Amino acid sequence: GTLTKGSFAVSCIKSQKLSEEVLLAVLAAVESYSNHPIARSIVSAADEKYKKFLVSEVKEISGMGISALVENRRVYVGNHRLMRSIGYSIKEDELSSVHIAISGEYAGCVELSDEIKEETKEAVLKLYKMGVKDTYMLTGDKQEIAEKISEAAGIKNVEASLLPDEKVKA
């Protein structure tokens, strides 16, 4: 079954020039125009501070992110593909990351992680108590994400980046 809640939380803020709090607030100001679960998580993490910014000319860029004017400064918020498309050499994310560029400068990113269900650890512990020697997690998530989840859940073995038929085969 699914080990995580399917809801994201901001786990790390990496800012180039702005304070982490301001970077998160600008991100949230733009993301407040999206209903995507990741956007909702960023808005929630900003704790209403994003509301102080004037946002206009919001445009969704399908599959990549959002462009907007924030306090009359062009802001791009989105994934590594969006950042590449506007001229930044951002490598593909190992984690779920949302990047931001402000007025032609890369400003930073936030990393997000899914939270483990409370009952996941308990279920894995029960398996060990029942005599199960090895536990495995088979997932479509990237390796780094899968390792963090399996470690938090107490699962010993992980196979990541699997397609559904590869999970069945494994």
mmCIF file of N, CA and C in Angstrom, residues 16 79-93 99-101 104-107:
data_model
loop_
_atom_site.group_PDB
_atom_site.id
_atom_site.type_symbol
_atom_site.label_atom_id
_atom_site.label_comp_id
_atom_site.label_asym_id
_atom_site.label_seq_id
_atom_site.Cartn_x
_atom_site.Cartn_y
_atom_site.Cartn_z
ATOM 1 N N GLN A 16 19.450 32.330 -2.622
ATOM 2 C CA GLN A 16 20.708 32.899 -3.107
ATOM 3 C C GLN A 16 21.000 34.255 -2.461
ATOM 4 N N ASN A 79 9.527 24.175 -12.011
ATOM 5 C CA ASN A 79 10.482 23.063 -11.961
ATOM 6 C C ASN A 79 11.767 23.380 -12.743
ATOM 7 N N HIS A 80 12.655 22.395 -12.775
ATOM 8 C CA HIS A 80 13.942 22.586 -13.445
ATOM 9 C C HIS A 80 13.773 22.853 -14.939
ATOM 10 N N ARG A 81 12.728 22.288 -15.553
ATOM 11 C CA ARG A 81 12.492 22.524 -16.987
ATOM 12 C C ARG A 81 12.161 23.992 -17.249
ATOM 13 N N LEU A 82 11.370 24.604 -16.378
ATOM 14 C CA LEU A 82 11.060 26.020 -16.535
ATOM 15 C C LEU A 82 12.331 26.852 -16.409
ATOM 16 N N MET A 83 13.143 26.543 -15.409
ATOM 17 C CA MET A 83 14.373 27.311 -15.211
ATOM 18 C C MET A 83 15.296 27.175 -16.427
ATOM 19 N N ARG A 84 15.398 25.975 -16.982
ATOM 20 C CA ARG A 84 16.206 25.779 -18.197
ATOM 21 C C ARG A 84 15.655 26.600 -19.353
ATOM 22 N N SER A 85 14.325 26.631 -19.479
ATOM 23 C CA SER A 85 13.702 27.332 -20.608
ATOM 24 C C SER A 85 13.932 28.843 -20.558
ATOM 25 N N ILE A 86 14.232 29.382 -19.384
ATOM 26 C CA ILE A 86 14.496 30.817 -19.274
ATOM 27 C C ILE A 86 15.990 31.104 -19.088
ATOM 28 N N GLY A 87 16.818 30.066 -19.299
ATOM 29 C CA GLY A 87 18.258 30.303 -19.378
ATOM 30 C C GLY A 87 19.118 29.910 -18.200
ATOM 31 N N TYR A 88 18.577 29.164 -17.242
ATOM 32 C CA TYR A 88 19.381 28.747 -16.091
ATOM 33 C C TYR A 88 19.716 27.271 -16.218
ATOM 34 N N SER A 89 20.949 26.910 -15.944
ATOM 35 C CA SER A 89 21.352 25.505 -16.065
ATOM 36 C C SER A 89 21.126 24.793 -14.737
ATOM 37 N N ILE A 90 19.880 24.434 -14.525
ATOM 38 C CA ILE A 90 19.476 23.715 -13.325
ATOM 39 C C ILE A 90 19.408 22.239 -13.674
ATOM 40 N N LYS A 91 20.082 21.400 -12.875
ATOM 41 C CA LYS A 91 20.008 19.956 -13.145
ATOM 42 C C LYS A 91 18.666 19.409 -12.712
ATOM 43 N N GLU A 92 18.326 18.254 -13.264
ATOM 44 C CA GLU A 92 17.066 17.617 -12.888
ATOM 45 C C GLU A 92 17.086 17.341 -11.406
ATOM 46 N N ASP A 93 15.967 17.610 -10.758
ATOM 47 C CA ASP A 93 15.870 17.495 -9.316
ATOM 48 C C ASP A 93 15.872 16.053 -8.853
ATOM 49 N N HIS A 99 11.668 25.961 -8.007
ATOM 50 C CA HIS A 99 12.694 26.989 -8.193
ATOM 51 C C HIS A 99 12.033 28.339 -8.431
ATOM 52 N N ILE A 100 12.808 29.411 -8.188
ATOM 53 C CA ILE A 100 12.296 30.759 -8.414
ATOM 54 C C ILE A 100 13.384 31.640 -9.012
ATOM 55 N N ALA A 101 12.993 32.410 -10.015
ATOM 56 C CA ALA A 101 13.855 33.435 -10.602
ATOM 57 C C ALA A 101 13.096 34.754 -10.497
ATOM 58 N N GLY A 104 15.134 38.359 -13.645
ATOM 59 C CA GLY A 104 16.269 37.881 -14.432
ATOM 60 C C GLY A 104 17.391 37.240 -13.644
ATOM 61 N N GLU A 105 17.186 36.980 -12.361
ATOM 62 C CA GLU A 105 18.217 36.332 -11.545
ATOM 63 C C GLU A 105 17.636 35.111 -10.850
ATOM 64 N N TYR A 106 18.402 34.013 -10.871
ATOM 65 C CA TYR A 106 17.990 32.824 -10.129
ATOM 66 C C TYR A 106 18.041 33.171 -8.648
ATOM 67 N N ALA A 107 16.930 32.933 -7.932
ATOM 68 C CA ALA A 107 16.840 33.345 -6.524
ATOM 69 C C ALA A 107 16.946 32.189 -5.540
#
